Tab-separated table of C-alpha atoms and ligand atoms in Angstrom:
chain	number	residue	atom	x	y	z
A	22	MET	CA	-55.718	-1.619	46.279
A	23	LEU	CA	-52.436	-0.046	45.316
A	24	GLU	CA	-51.925	2.466	42.556
A	25	THR	CA	-48.525	2.084	40.966
A	26	SER	CA	-46.645	4.453	38.750
A	27	GLY	CA	-43.276	4.899	37.036
A	28	VAL	CA	-41.403	3.847	40.126
A	29	LEU	CA	-42.428	0.218	39.668
A	30	ASP	CA	-41.217	0.271	36.095
A	31	LYS	CA	-37.796	1.326	37.296
A	32	PHE	CA	-37.686	-1.023	40.265
A	33	PRO	CA	-39.754	-3.978	39.172
A	34	LEU	CA	-41.081	-6.457	41.692
A	35	ASP	CA	-41.634	-8.827	38.838
A	36	LYS	CA	-37.951	-9.585	38.497
A	37	PHE	CA	-38.780	-13.259	38.187
A	38	LYS	CA	-41.421	-13.227	35.481
A	39	ASP	CA	-41.483	-16.947	34.939
A	40	GLU	CA	-44.461	-18.411	33.211
A	41	CYS	CA	-44.686	-21.979	34.405
A	42	GLY	CA	-46.560	-25.226	34.639
A	43	VAL	CA	-46.438	-27.615	37.602
A	44	VAL	CA	-47.502	-31.229	38.147
A	45	ALA	CA	-47.439	-33.762	40.997
A	46	ILE	CA	-48.097	-37.506	41.053
A	47	HIS	CA	-48.722	-39.634	44.144
A	48	GLY	CA	-48.997	-43.415	44.211
A	49	HIS	CA	-47.986	-44.702	40.786
A	50	SER	CA	-45.066	-47.036	40.067
A	51	GLU	CA	-44.229	-44.993	36.960
A	52	ALA	CA	-44.559	-41.592	38.590
A	53	ALA	CA	-41.692	-40.022	36.583
A	54	LYS	CA	-43.236	-41.147	33.299
A	55	LEU	CA	-46.609	-39.711	34.303
A	56	ALA	CA	-44.974	-36.446	35.343
A	57	TYR	CA	-43.212	-36.355	31.969
A	58	TYR	CA	-46.489	-36.925	30.078
A	59	SER	CA	-48.171	-34.213	32.135
A	60	LEU	CA	-45.365	-31.735	31.511
A	61	TYR	CA	-45.534	-32.576	27.821
A	62	THR	CA	-49.149	-31.365	27.747
A	63	LEU	CA	-48.186	-28.260	29.717
A	64	GLN	CA	-45.288	-27.377	27.409
A	65	HIS	CA	-47.113	-24.218	26.256
A	66	ARG	CA	-46.726	-22.811	29.798
A	67	GLY	CA	-42.938	-22.685	29.449
A	68	GLN	CA	-40.410	-23.874	26.897
A	69	GLU	CA	-37.120	-22.842	28.390
A	70	CYS	CA	-36.361	-25.592	30.863
A	71	ALA	CA	-38.073	-28.443	32.643
A	72	GLY	CA	-37.445	-30.801	35.538
A	73	VAL	CA	-38.792	-33.767	37.468
A	74	SER	CA	-38.025	-34.957	41.009
A	75	THR	CA	-39.029	-38.369	42.339
A	76	TRP	CA	-38.994	-40.106	45.734
A	77	ASP	CA	-38.008	-43.788	45.700
A	78	GLY	CA	-38.536	-44.509	49.394
A	79	LYS	CA	-34.989	-43.541	50.321
A	80	THR	CA	-34.009	-40.405	48.499
A	81	ILE	CA	-34.994	-37.698	46.014
A	82	HIS	CA	-33.778	-37.967	42.406
A	83	THR	CA	-33.896	-34.879	40.195
A	84	THR	CA	-33.285	-34.191	36.503
A	85	LYS	CA	-33.667	-30.616	35.270
A	86	LYS	CA	-32.240	-29.009	32.179
A	87	ASN	CA	-32.651	-26.290	29.605
A	88	GLY	CA	-34.757	-27.418	26.650
A	89	VAL	CA	-38.194	-28.773	25.863
A	90	VAL	CA	-39.759	-31.662	27.761
A	91	SER	CA	-39.518	-34.256	24.975
A	92	ASP	CA	-35.803	-33.564	24.459
A	93	ILE	CA	-34.878	-33.725	28.147
A	94	PHE	CA	-36.800	-36.828	29.222
A	95	THR	CA	-35.388	-39.687	27.180
A	96	PRO	CA	-36.168	-43.291	28.291
A	97	GLU	CA	-32.721	-43.438	29.974
A	98	VAL	CA	-33.364	-40.222	31.924
A	99	ILE	CA	-36.743	-41.512	33.094
A	100	LYS	CA	-35.125	-44.791	34.200
A	101	GLY	CA	-32.894	-42.689	36.447
A	102	LEU	CA	-35.972	-41.250	38.191
A	103	PRO	CA	-37.385	-44.205	40.165
A	104	GLY	CA	-40.220	-44.081	42.686
A	105	SER	CA	-43.969	-43.709	43.002
A	106	LEU	CA	-44.023	-40.008	43.896
A	107	ALA	CA	-43.024	-37.215	41.517
A	108	ILE	CA	-43.261	-33.490	40.985
A	109	GLY	CA	-42.449	-31.637	37.760
A	110	HIS	CA	-42.019	-28.169	36.379
A	111	THR	CA	-41.736	-26.434	33.040
A	112	ARG	CA	-40.537	-22.858	32.850
A	113	TYR	CA	-40.182	-19.903	30.553
A	114	SER	CA	-38.413	-16.750	31.552
A	115	THR	CA	-37.686	-13.788	29.356
A	116	SER	CA	-36.479	-11.582	32.170
A	117	GLY	CA	-32.857	-12.393	31.465
A	118	ASP	CA	-32.426	-15.204	33.936
A	119	LYS	CA	-32.044	-18.134	31.595
A	120	ASP	CA	-29.480	-19.893	33.735
A	121	GLU	CA	-30.039	-23.644	34.143
A	122	MET	CA	-29.425	-23.009	37.843
A	123	ASN	CA	-32.943	-21.578	37.993
A	124	ALA	CA	-34.556	-24.705	36.560
A	125	GLN	CA	-36.943	-26.410	38.981
A	126	PRO	CA	-37.692	-28.458	41.107
A	127	PHE	CA	-35.316	-27.162	43.783
A	128	SER	CA	-34.424	-29.642	46.494
A	129	VAL	CA	-32.680	-29.472	49.875
A	130	HIS	CA	-31.732	-31.747	52.713
A	131	CYS	CA	-32.591	-29.797	55.832
A	132	ASN	CA	-33.573	-30.420	59.445
A	133	LYS	CA	-37.109	-31.268	58.195
A	134	GLY	CA	-35.721	-33.998	55.914
A	135	LEU	CA	-35.396	-34.161	52.146
A	136	ILE	CA	-37.742	-31.847	50.329
A	137	ALA	CA	-38.205	-30.582	46.766
A	138	VAL	CA	-40.448	-27.823	45.431
A	139	ALA	CA	-41.760	-26.489	42.120
A	140	HIS	CA	-43.618	-23.213	41.781
A	141	ASN	CA	-45.940	-21.412	39.388
A	142	GLY	CA	-46.395	-17.734	40.147
A	143	ASN	CA	-44.365	-14.852	41.478
A	144	ILE	CA	-43.547	-14.152	45.099
A	145	THR	CA	-43.666	-10.382	45.343
A	146	ASN	CA	-41.745	-10.128	48.634
A	147	ALA	CA	-39.043	-12.628	47.581
A	148	ALA	CA	-36.239	-10.031	47.484
A	149	GLU	CA	-37.011	-8.888	51.009
A	150	LEU	CA	-37.296	-12.439	52.359
A	151	ARG	CA	-34.066	-13.417	50.630
A	152	LYS	CA	-32.157	-10.519	52.142
A	153	HIS	CA	-33.469	-11.420	55.578
A	154	LEU	CA	-32.479	-15.086	55.102
A	155	GLU	CA	-29.030	-14.189	53.777
A	156	ASP	CA	-28.473	-11.966	56.810
A	157	LYS	CA	-29.212	-15.062	58.915
A	158	GLY	CA	-26.643	-17.134	57.001
A	159	SER	CA	-28.623	-18.809	54.192
A	160	ILE	CA	-26.637	-19.500	51.040
A	161	PHE	CA	-28.621	-19.408	47.793
A	162	GLN	CA	-27.678	-21.413	44.698
A	163	ALA	CA	-29.875	-19.575	42.201
A	164	SER	CA	-31.635	-16.245	41.750
A	165	SER	CA	-35.165	-17.678	41.491
A	166	ASP	CA	-37.778	-16.600	44.037
A	167	THR	CA	-38.752	-20.250	44.629
A	168	GLU	CA	-35.582	-21.159	46.495
A	169	VAL	CA	-36.616	-18.727	49.218
A	170	ILE	CA	-39.449	-21.087	50.201
A	171	LEU	CA	-37.089	-23.960	50.986
A	172	HIS	CA	-34.909	-21.714	53.134
A	173	LEU	CA	-37.979	-20.499	55.027
A	174	VAL	CA	-38.907	-24.139	55.704
A	175	ALA	CA	-35.377	-24.933	56.870
A	176	HIS	CA	-35.356	-21.905	59.209
A	177	SER	CA	-38.790	-22.603	60.676
A	178	THR	CA	-38.842	-23.494	64.384
A	179	GLU	CA	-41.858	-25.729	63.810
A	180	LYS	CA	-41.142	-29.416	64.361
A	181	THR	CA	-43.092	-31.167	61.583
A	182	LEU	CA	-42.704	-30.592	57.861
A	183	LYS	CA	-46.365	-29.687	57.474
A	184	ASP	CA	-46.176	-27.065	60.227
A	185	ALA	CA	-42.909	-25.700	58.840
A	186	LEU	CA	-44.490	-25.435	55.397
A	187	ARG	CA	-47.476	-23.589	56.807
A	188	ASP	CA	-45.075	-21.292	58.631
A	189	ALA	CA	-43.223	-20.619	55.348
A	190	LEU	CA	-46.365	-20.098	53.266
A	191	LEU	CA	-47.701	-17.541	55.738
A	192	GLN	CA	-44.636	-15.379	55.073
A	193	LEU	CA	-45.099	-15.322	51.295
A	194	GLU	CA	-46.905	-12.614	49.379
A	195	GLY	CA	-48.054	-12.681	45.793
A	196	ALA	CA	-48.955	-15.584	43.556
A	197	PHE	CA	-48.065	-19.193	44.188
A	198	SER	CA	-49.323	-22.605	43.210
A	199	LEU	CA	-46.773	-24.929	44.784
A	200	VAL	CA	-46.051	-28.654	44.631
A	201	PHE	CA	-43.749	-30.217	47.242
A	202	LEU	CA	-42.191	-33.654	47.358
A	203	ALA	CA	-40.969	-35.125	50.637
A	204	ALA	CA	-40.435	-38.554	52.171
A	205	ASP	CA	-43.625	-40.531	51.427
A	206	ARG	CA	-45.743	-37.520	50.616
A	207	ILE	CA	-46.825	-34.913	48.150
A	208	ILE	CA	-47.951	-31.564	49.549
A	209	VAL	CA	-49.520	-28.858	47.373
A	210	ALA	CA	-50.755	-25.363	48.189
A	211	ARG	CA	-52.232	-22.242	46.596
A	212	ASP	CA	-51.921	-18.630	47.678
A	213	PRO	CA	-54.956	-17.168	49.481
A	214	HIS	CA	-56.023	-15.067	46.448
A	215	GLY	CA	-55.829	-18.048	44.062
A	216	PHE	CA	-53.960	-16.193	41.316
A	217	ARG	CA	-52.640	-19.230	39.491
A	218	PRO	CA	-54.558	-22.450	38.859
A	219	LEU	CA	-53.928	-25.878	40.370
A	220	ALA	CA	-56.275	-28.785	39.665
A	221	MET	CA	-56.560	-32.117	41.471
A	222	GLY	CA	-57.404	-35.436	39.832
A	223	ASN	CA	-57.757	-39.125	40.472
A	224	LEU	CA	-56.193	-41.918	38.431
A	225	LYS	CA	-57.407	-45.539	38.503
A	226	VAL	CA	-54.495	-47.991	38.646
A	227	PRO	CA	-55.570	-51.605	37.949
A	228	GLY	CA	-54.841	-53.826	40.958
A	229	HIS	CA	-53.633	-50.913	43.081
A	230	PRO	CA	-55.096	-48.030	45.066
A	231	ASP	CA	-55.936	-44.959	42.983
A	232	ALA	CA	-53.154	-42.487	42.285
A	233	THR	CA	-53.625	-38.757	42.983
A	234	VAL	CA	-52.483	-36.205	40.436
A	235	PHE	CA	-52.175	-32.420	40.425
A	236	ALA	CA	-51.541	-30.126	37.450
A	237	SER	CA	-51.751	-26.482	36.429
A	238	GLU	CA	-54.285	-27.427	33.766
A	239	THR	CA	-56.676	-30.327	33.327
A	240	CYS	CA	-55.430	-31.130	29.794
A	241	ALA	CA	-52.708	-33.087	31.655
A	242	PHE	CA	-55.393	-35.292	33.245
A	243	ASP	CA	-56.954	-36.051	29.856
A	244	PHE	CA	-53.622	-37.367	28.619
A	245	LEU	CA	-53.241	-39.616	31.697
A	246	ASP	CA	-56.891	-40.778	31.640
A	247	ALA	CA	-57.247	-39.253	35.094
A	248	THR	CA	-60.510	-37.739	36.355
A	249	TYR	CA	-60.583	-34.063	37.280
A	250	LEU	CA	-61.975	-33.850	40.837
A	251	ASN	CA	-61.736	-30.163	41.766
A	252	ASP	CA	-59.286	-27.309	42.280
A	253	VAL	CA	-56.959	-26.873	45.216
A	254	GLN	CA	-58.707	-23.948	46.901
A	255	PRO	CA	-57.094	-20.560	47.486
A	256	GLY	CA	-55.391	-20.678	50.900
A	257	GLU	CA	-55.591	-24.478	50.968
A	258	MET	CA	-52.895	-27.087	51.567
A	259	VAL	CA	-53.458	-30.682	50.464
A	260	VAL	CA	-51.291	-33.480	51.835
A	261	VAL	CA	-51.268	-36.888	50.145
A	262	GLY	CA	-49.371	-39.442	52.228
A	263	PRO	CA	-49.571	-43.017	53.524
A	264	GLU	CA	-52.470	-41.937	55.782
A	265	GLY	CA	-54.526	-40.757	52.779
A	266	ILE	CA	-55.520	-37.271	51.646
A	267	THR	CA	-55.928	-34.398	54.088
A	268	ARG	CA	-57.089	-30.952	53.044
A	269	GLU	CA	-56.835	-27.906	55.265
A	270	ARG	CA	-56.945	-24.135	55.053
A	271	TYR	CA	-53.535	-22.951	56.172
A	272	THR	CA	-54.780	-19.361	56.038
A	273	PRO	CA	-58.182	-17.685	55.557
A	274	GLU	CA	-59.069	-17.101	51.920
A	275	LYS	CA	-58.558	-13.518	50.722
A	276	PRO	CA	-60.617	-11.815	47.985
A	277	ARG	CA	-60.258	-14.040	44.940
A	278	ALA	CA	-57.973	-12.826	42.179
A	279	GLN	CA	-57.859	-15.590	39.566
A	280	CYS	CA	-55.709	-14.557	36.608
A	281	VAL	CA	-58.077	-13.696	33.744
A	282	PHE	CA	-55.172	-13.920	31.294
A	283	GLU	CA	-55.218	-17.704	31.776
A	284	HIS	CA	-58.580	-17.627	29.988
A	285	VAL	CA	-57.553	-14.954	27.464
A	286	TYR	CA	-54.285	-16.485	26.261
A	287	PHE	CA	-52.217	-18.614	28.542
A	288	ALA	CA	-54.080	-21.881	29.125
A	289	ARG	CA	-54.972	-24.418	26.465
A	290	PRO	CA	-58.571	-24.262	25.210
A	291	ASP	CA	-59.033	-27.950	26.078
A	292	SER	CA	-58.341	-27.237	29.758
A	293	MET	CA	-60.608	-26.385	32.648
A	294	VAL	CA	-59.057	-23.488	34.522
A	295	PHE	CA	-60.574	-22.214	37.794
A	296	GLY	CA	-63.280	-24.817	37.198
A	297	ARG	CA	-64.318	-23.274	33.860
A	298	PRO	CA	-63.665	-24.490	30.292
A	299	VAL	CA	-61.202	-22.134	28.596
A	300	GLN	CA	-62.862	-22.836	25.232
A	301	THR	CA	-66.185	-21.449	26.529
A	302	SER	CA	-64.551	-18.229	27.753
A	303	ARG	CA	-62.588	-17.652	24.557
A	304	GLU	CA	-65.511	-18.286	22.225
A	305	LYS	CA	-67.616	-15.902	24.301
A	306	MET	CA	-64.859	-13.269	24.105
A	307	GLY	CA	-65.023	-13.550	20.318
A	308	ARG	CA	-68.831	-13.372	20.240
A	309	LEU	CA	-68.939	-10.312	22.507
A	310	LEU	CA	-66.152	-8.674	20.516
A	311	ALA	CA	-68.276	-9.061	17.375
A	312	GLN	CA	-71.316	-7.642	19.166
A	313	GLU	CA	-69.316	-4.662	20.385
A	314	SER	CA	-67.250	-3.692	17.356
A	315	HIS	CA	-68.196	-5.454	14.130
A	316	VAL	CA	-67.671	-3.679	10.798
A	317	PRO	CA	-68.681	-4.913	7.334
A	318	ALA	CA	-66.202	-7.575	6.166
A	319	ASP	CA	-65.911	-10.763	4.083
A	320	ILE	CA	-63.955	-13.204	6.239
A	321	VAL	CA	-62.710	-13.724	9.827
A	322	VAL	CA	-59.075	-14.817	10.107
A	323	PRO	CA	-57.377	-15.849	13.367
A	324	VAL	CA	-53.771	-15.118	14.235
A	325	PRO	CA	-52.793	-18.726	14.996
A	326	ASP	CA	-52.834	-20.170	17.586
A	327	SER	CA	-53.572	-17.413	20.072
A	328	GLY	CA	-56.558	-15.997	18.149
A	329	ASN	CA	-58.129	-19.282	16.958
A	330	THR	CA	-60.903	-19.779	19.486
A	331	ALA	CA	-61.953	-16.134	19.808
A	332	ALA	CA	-62.072	-15.907	15.992
A	333	LEU	CA	-64.413	-18.919	15.907
A	334	GLY	CA	-66.759	-17.122	18.291
A	335	TYR	CA	-66.474	-13.889	16.306
A	336	ALA	CA	-67.231	-15.580	12.969
A	337	ALA	CA	-70.249	-17.410	14.417
A	338	GLU	CA	-71.656	-14.202	15.891
A	339	ALA	CA	-70.984	-12.111	12.764
A	340	ASN	CA	-72.221	-14.910	10.529
A	341	LEU	CA	-69.066	-14.749	8.420
A	342	PRO	CA	-66.781	-17.488	7.079
A	343	TYR	CA	-63.910	-18.470	9.403
A	344	ARG	CA	-60.777	-18.832	7.272
A	345	GLN	CA	-57.399	-20.100	8.461
A	346	ALA	CA	-55.560	-17.839	6.059
A	347	LEU	CA	-52.371	-17.626	8.106
A	348	ILE	CA	-50.455	-20.877	8.369
A	349	ARG	CA	-48.213	-21.380	11.340
A	350	ASN	CA	-44.993	-23.356	11.246
A	351	HIS	CA	-45.039	-25.311	14.497
A	352	TYR	CA	-41.446	-26.480	14.193
A	353	VAL	CA	-39.592	-23.205	14.684
A	354	GLY	CA	-36.677	-24.198	16.885
A	355	ARG	CA	-34.846	-22.297	19.550
A	356	THR	CA	-32.084	-21.239	17.191
A	357	PHE	CA	-32.259	-20.450	13.519
A	358	ILE	CA	-29.613	-19.325	11.060
A	359	GLU	CA	-30.253	-15.622	10.576
A	360	PRO	CA	-30.042	-14.324	6.991
A	361	SER	CA	-26.959	-12.218	6.291
A	362	GLN	CA	-29.016	-9.909	4.070
A	363	ALA	CA	-31.980	-8.376	5.852
A	364	ILE	CA	-35.269	-10.129	5.070
A	365	ARG	CA	-38.173	-7.901	5.984
A	366	ASP	CA	-40.250	-9.213	8.937
A	367	PHE	CA	-37.999	-12.276	9.139
A	368	GLY	CA	-39.138	-13.278	12.648
A	369	VAL	CA	-42.842	-13.259	11.808
A	370	LYS	CA	-42.311	-14.935	8.406
A	371	LEU	CA	-40.499	-17.744	10.170
A	372	LYS	CA	-43.693	-18.520	12.077
A	373	LEU	CA	-46.500	-17.427	9.750
A	374	ASN	CA	-47.270	-17.469	6.051
A	375	PRO	CA	-50.464	-16.123	4.424
A	376	ILE	CA	-52.660	-17.970	1.918
A	377	ARG	CA	-53.053	-15.480	-0.915
A	378	SER	CA	-56.051	-17.223	-2.521
A	379	LEU	CA	-58.078	-16.774	0.676
A	380	LEU	CA	-57.103	-13.161	1.316
A	381	GLU	CA	-56.989	-11.597	-2.156
A	382	GLY	CA	-59.658	-8.916	-2.625
A	383	LYS	CA	-61.166	-9.592	0.823
A	384	ARG	CA	-62.108	-7.308	3.702
A	385	VAL	CA	-60.542	-9.146	6.638
A	386	ILE	CA	-61.389	-9.231	10.341
A	387	LEU	CA	-58.089	-10.333	11.900
A	388	VAL	CA	-58.523	-11.691	15.439
A	389	ASP	CA	-55.798	-12.025	18.062
A	390	ASP	CA	-55.905	-12.340	21.835
A	391	SER	CA	-53.730	-9.381	22.783
A	392	ILE	CA	-51.444	-6.600	21.681
A	393	VAL	CA	-48.390	-6.250	23.898
A	394	ARG	CA	-45.722	-4.101	22.249
A	395	GLY	CA	-47.582	-3.968	18.938
A	396	THR	CA	-44.589	-5.033	16.875
A	397	THR	CA	-45.872	-8.485	15.866
A	398	SER	CA	-49.345	-7.196	15.065
A	399	GLU	CA	-47.890	-4.524	12.801
A	400	LYS	CA	-45.963	-7.142	10.815
A	401	ILE	CA	-48.935	-9.502	10.566
A	402	VAL	CA	-51.221	-6.732	9.319
A	403	ARG	CA	-48.636	-5.850	6.650
A	404	MET	CA	-48.343	-9.524	5.696
A	405	VAL	CA	-52.135	-9.834	5.262
A	406	ARG	CA	-52.289	-6.672	3.147
A	407	ARG	CA	-49.404	-7.788	0.943
A	408	ALA	CA	-51.280	-11.042	0.351
A	409	GLY	CA	-54.080	-9.027	-1.242
A	410	ALA	CA	-56.538	-8.093	1.527
A	411	THR	CA	-58.322	-4.846	0.694
A	412	GLU	CA	-59.083	-3.982	4.335
A	413	VAL	CA	-57.648	-5.298	7.605
A	414	HIS	CA	-59.624	-4.761	10.818
A	415	LEU	CA	-57.754	-5.954	13.889
A	416	ARG	CA	-59.939	-7.246	16.724
A	417	ILE	CA	-58.463	-8.075	20.118
A	418	SER	CA	-60.258	-10.419	22.506
A	419	CYS	CA	-59.340	-8.562	25.701
A	420	PRO	CA	-59.092	-4.907	26.814
A	421	PRO	CA	-55.878	-2.874	26.205
A	422	THR	CA	-52.932	-4.223	28.222
A	423	VAL	CA	-51.834	-1.156	30.185
A	424	SER	CA	-49.981	-2.491	33.243
A	425	PRO	CA	-47.342	-5.119	33.940
A	426	CYS	CA	-48.170	-8.326	35.782
A	427	PHE	CA	-46.513	-9.043	39.152
A	428	TYR	CA	-48.162	-12.423	39.550
A	429	GLY	CA	-46.442	-14.714	37.073
A	430	VAL	CA	-47.251	-13.562	33.532
A	431	ASP	CA	-44.473	-12.124	31.448
A	432	THR	CA	-45.816	-8.714	30.481
A	433	PRO	CA	-43.170	-6.041	29.927
A	434	SER	CA	-42.928	-2.756	31.828
A	435	LYS	CA	-45.346	0.105	31.143
A	436	ARG	CA	-42.790	1.802	28.949
A	437	GLU	CA	-42.958	-1.079	26.463
A	438	LEU	CA	-46.706	-1.677	26.575
A	439	ILE	CA	-48.112	0.116	23.552
A	440	ALA	CA	-51.569	0.616	25.107
A	441	ALA	CA	-50.020	2.296	28.156
A	442	ASN	CA	-48.555	4.955	25.906
A	443	LYS	CA	-50.924	5.326	22.936
A	444	ASN	CA	-54.684	5.537	22.526
A	445	THR	CA	-56.531	3.146	20.206
A	446	GLU	CA	-56.349	5.494	17.213
A	447	GLU	CA	-52.584	5.934	17.694
A	448	ILE	CA	-52.228	2.153	17.979
A	449	ARG	CA	-54.233	1.742	14.759
A	450	LYS	CA	-51.844	4.098	12.976
A	451	PHE	CA	-48.776	2.336	14.390
A	452	ILE	CA	-50.078	-1.083	13.363
A	453	GLY	CA	-51.326	0.103	9.996
A	454	ALA	CA	-54.789	-1.472	10.272
A	455	ASP	CA	-58.001	0.037	8.879
A	456	SER	CA	-59.492	-0.227	12.349
A	457	VAL	CA	-58.515	-1.618	15.747
A	458	ALA	CA	-60.952	-2.561	18.503
A	459	TYR	CA	-60.554	-4.298	21.848
A	460	LEU	CA	-63.050	-6.252	23.932
A	461	SER	CA	-64.440	-3.990	26.690
A	462	MET	CA	-63.907	-4.704	30.407
A	463	PRO	CA	-67.610	-5.542	30.918
A	464	GLY	CA	-67.297	-7.822	27.878
A	465	LEU	CA	-64.341	-9.642	29.418
A	466	THR	CA	-66.025	-10.108	32.806
A	467	ARG	CA	-69.109	-11.488	31.008
A	468	ALA	CA	-66.969	-13.819	28.914
A	469	VAL	CA	-65.560	-15.490	32.048
A	470	SER	CA	-68.939	-15.250	33.868
A	471	ASP	CA	-67.346	-13.259	36.682
A	472	GLU	CA	-70.501	-12.082	38.440
A	473	VAL	CA	-68.941	-11.501	41.856
A	474	GLY	CA	-65.450	-10.209	41.021
A	475	GLU	CA	-63.317	-13.333	41.403
A	476	TYR	CA	-60.702	-12.508	38.760
A	477	CYS	CA	-57.565	-10.344	38.667
A	478	TYR	CA	-57.704	-7.766	35.835
A	479	ALA	CA	-54.635	-5.777	36.930
A	480	CYS	CA	-52.976	-5.890	33.482
A	481	TYR	CA	-56.041	-4.063	32.076
A	482	THR	CA	-56.788	-1.735	35.005
A	483	GLY	CA	-53.534	-1.157	36.918
A	484	ASN	CA	-55.406	-1.992	40.150
A	485	TYR	CA	-53.413	-4.673	41.909
A	486	PRO	CA	-55.168	-6.917	44.422
A	487	THR	CA	-52.197	-7.072	46.822
A	488	ASP	CA	-50.124	-4.400	48.519
A	489	PHE	CA	-46.492	-4.792	47.698
A	490	VAL	CA	-44.569	-5.205	50.913
A	491	ASN	CA	-41.519	-3.400	49.714
A	492	ILE	CA	-43.343	-0.469	48.160
A	493	GLU	CA	-41.808	1.866	50.721
A	494	GLN	CA	-38.327	0.849	49.669
A	495	LEU	CA	-39.317	1.222	46.048
A	496	VAL	CA	-40.731	4.663	46.609
A	497	LYS	CA	-37.603	5.682	48.516
A	498	ALA	CA	-35.405	4.313	45.753
A	499	GLY	CA	-37.602	6.049	43.201
A	500	LYS	CA	-37.325	9.414	44.951
A	501	LYS	CA	-33.555	9.052	45.053
A	502	ALA	CA	-33.604	8.429	41.319
A	503	GLY	CA	-35.927	11.403	40.792
A	504	ILE	CA	-39.034	9.354	39.900
A	505	GLU	CA	-42.311	10.870	41.055
A	506	THR	CA	-44.995	8.738	42.720
A	507	PRO	CA	-48.580	9.845	43.361
B	627	AMP	P1	-46.804	-7.812	20.322
B	627	AMP	O1	-46.204	-7.765	18.995
B	627	AMP	O2	-45.768	-7.481	21.377
B	627	AMP	O3	-48.008	-6.956	20.460
B	627	AMP	O4	-47.230	-9.313	20.640
B	627	AMP	C1	-48.515	-9.747	20.489
B	627	AMP	C2	-48.550	-11.268	20.480
B	627	AMP	O5	-47.916	-11.793	21.659
B	627	AMP	C3	-49.966	-11.811	20.477
B	627	AMP	O6	-50.107	-12.663	19.366
B	627	AMP	C4	-50.118	-12.582	21.765
B	627	AMP	O7	-50.778	-13.807	21.568
B	627	AMP	C5	-48.720	-12.835	22.245
B	627	AMP	N1	-48.620	-12.728	23.699
B	627	AMP	C6	-49.360	-11.984	24.533
B	627	AMP	N2	-48.967	-12.128	25.809
B	627	AMP	C7	-47.959	-13.006	25.798
B	627	AMP	C8	-47.138	-13.589	26.827
B	627	AMP	N3	-47.287	-13.279	28.102
B	627	AMP	N4	-46.180	-14.452	26.443
B	627	AMP	C9	-46.004	-14.751	25.141
B	627	AMP	N5	-46.751	-14.236	24.125
B	627	AMP	C10	-47.708	-13.379	24.446
């Protein structure tokens, strides 16, 4: 367990803070179309760019672009992606690297053949591995951590692709759920802690052998009419090829560290994540939140969509009406003509509008999943008050977010996290609510039924489940810059 401090804020290991979704399809004549449908359901995991690679028996075809899935994959584009094997990726990055060059899948032609990869997670030793590879002559096309994996495969002295992949995976640290496409086969793998999800399913194809599908979340399987079988296990590699399906542990499993934030915010409530329905977890979070911190009120209002399910649980437990008194505009595009005269809270107004008749004269319990910087919450609380609420009590369905994530969720540095710098009363004042309360840590572990400690809670505790390989360099760099470490 590693304690981090200011040095990591200055020299972040989470340079590539992509939030992503991945899919893979094996054995379907319309593999690209199925990958497109799957990515469409995983759009919430990343809206910046998306890509699909297919294998047609001879070569790999790839289309990847900035934009949302439905805009990129027109019928013509899908026609240009022939074959019965496909992998796909959708990505969101706010860390500055919005270059299309970083869109995935990445593909190479190396001594192990043609191979493409897509990745969900964050490889914490990517910078170190990249430097080492560059010293040995590798030339990188992008700045994403994922490309490192392909270079490791190319450099491996192992003879077969599977052995070279194992060799590469054993050098990675951090979080990775990976899907690979190669001649005649799909290979998928998860890191030994199991940070990010990856589910496996089966699809009946009339008159043909069943197809095998993989996706970050099971909502993709529902769309395809596929059956969810189980999860790819932490430290497991699954190969689906002409010989059938083989599953093997490429490395012993390490203490599990499934990302609890998938259940708090990230995944869709209609998905199973880590074998558990997200809806169940979120409703329980809301119920426990009500048990822990209820105050007299008239209605429970969710901040849509992130607070919807927890608010349902809260309202049921508190025996109060659940009112959708904030209406979300789902069609806010990537660009919008900014007003020349300042409109107060323009950004939030673009997305949300209150229903005055529901809020006027009411004491409101406002439920959201998390407070990050606190700036949105402050605007929403003001909006609810201006619509006539007499009291606004903000309830958050997870503990205070006090530490950045190094495993694939885009949380900002400690400096920007309001709960890392203010106590709950100071946050209440900043946000302008009548009261603020968070779900407790025991409440969160109960909500996800984590009896044996299988989840990562680092964003709430600052205790990271992996040692960062380059911590020594970071500490050295920190000392040089005059930053103290414990
Ligand atoms: P803030 O104003 O910074 O406190 O933002 C809070 C809002 O951001 C909440 O409504 C959350 O649902 C949402 N949120 C929390 N974490 C993330 C994330 N990693 N990516 C995008 N939105 C998030």
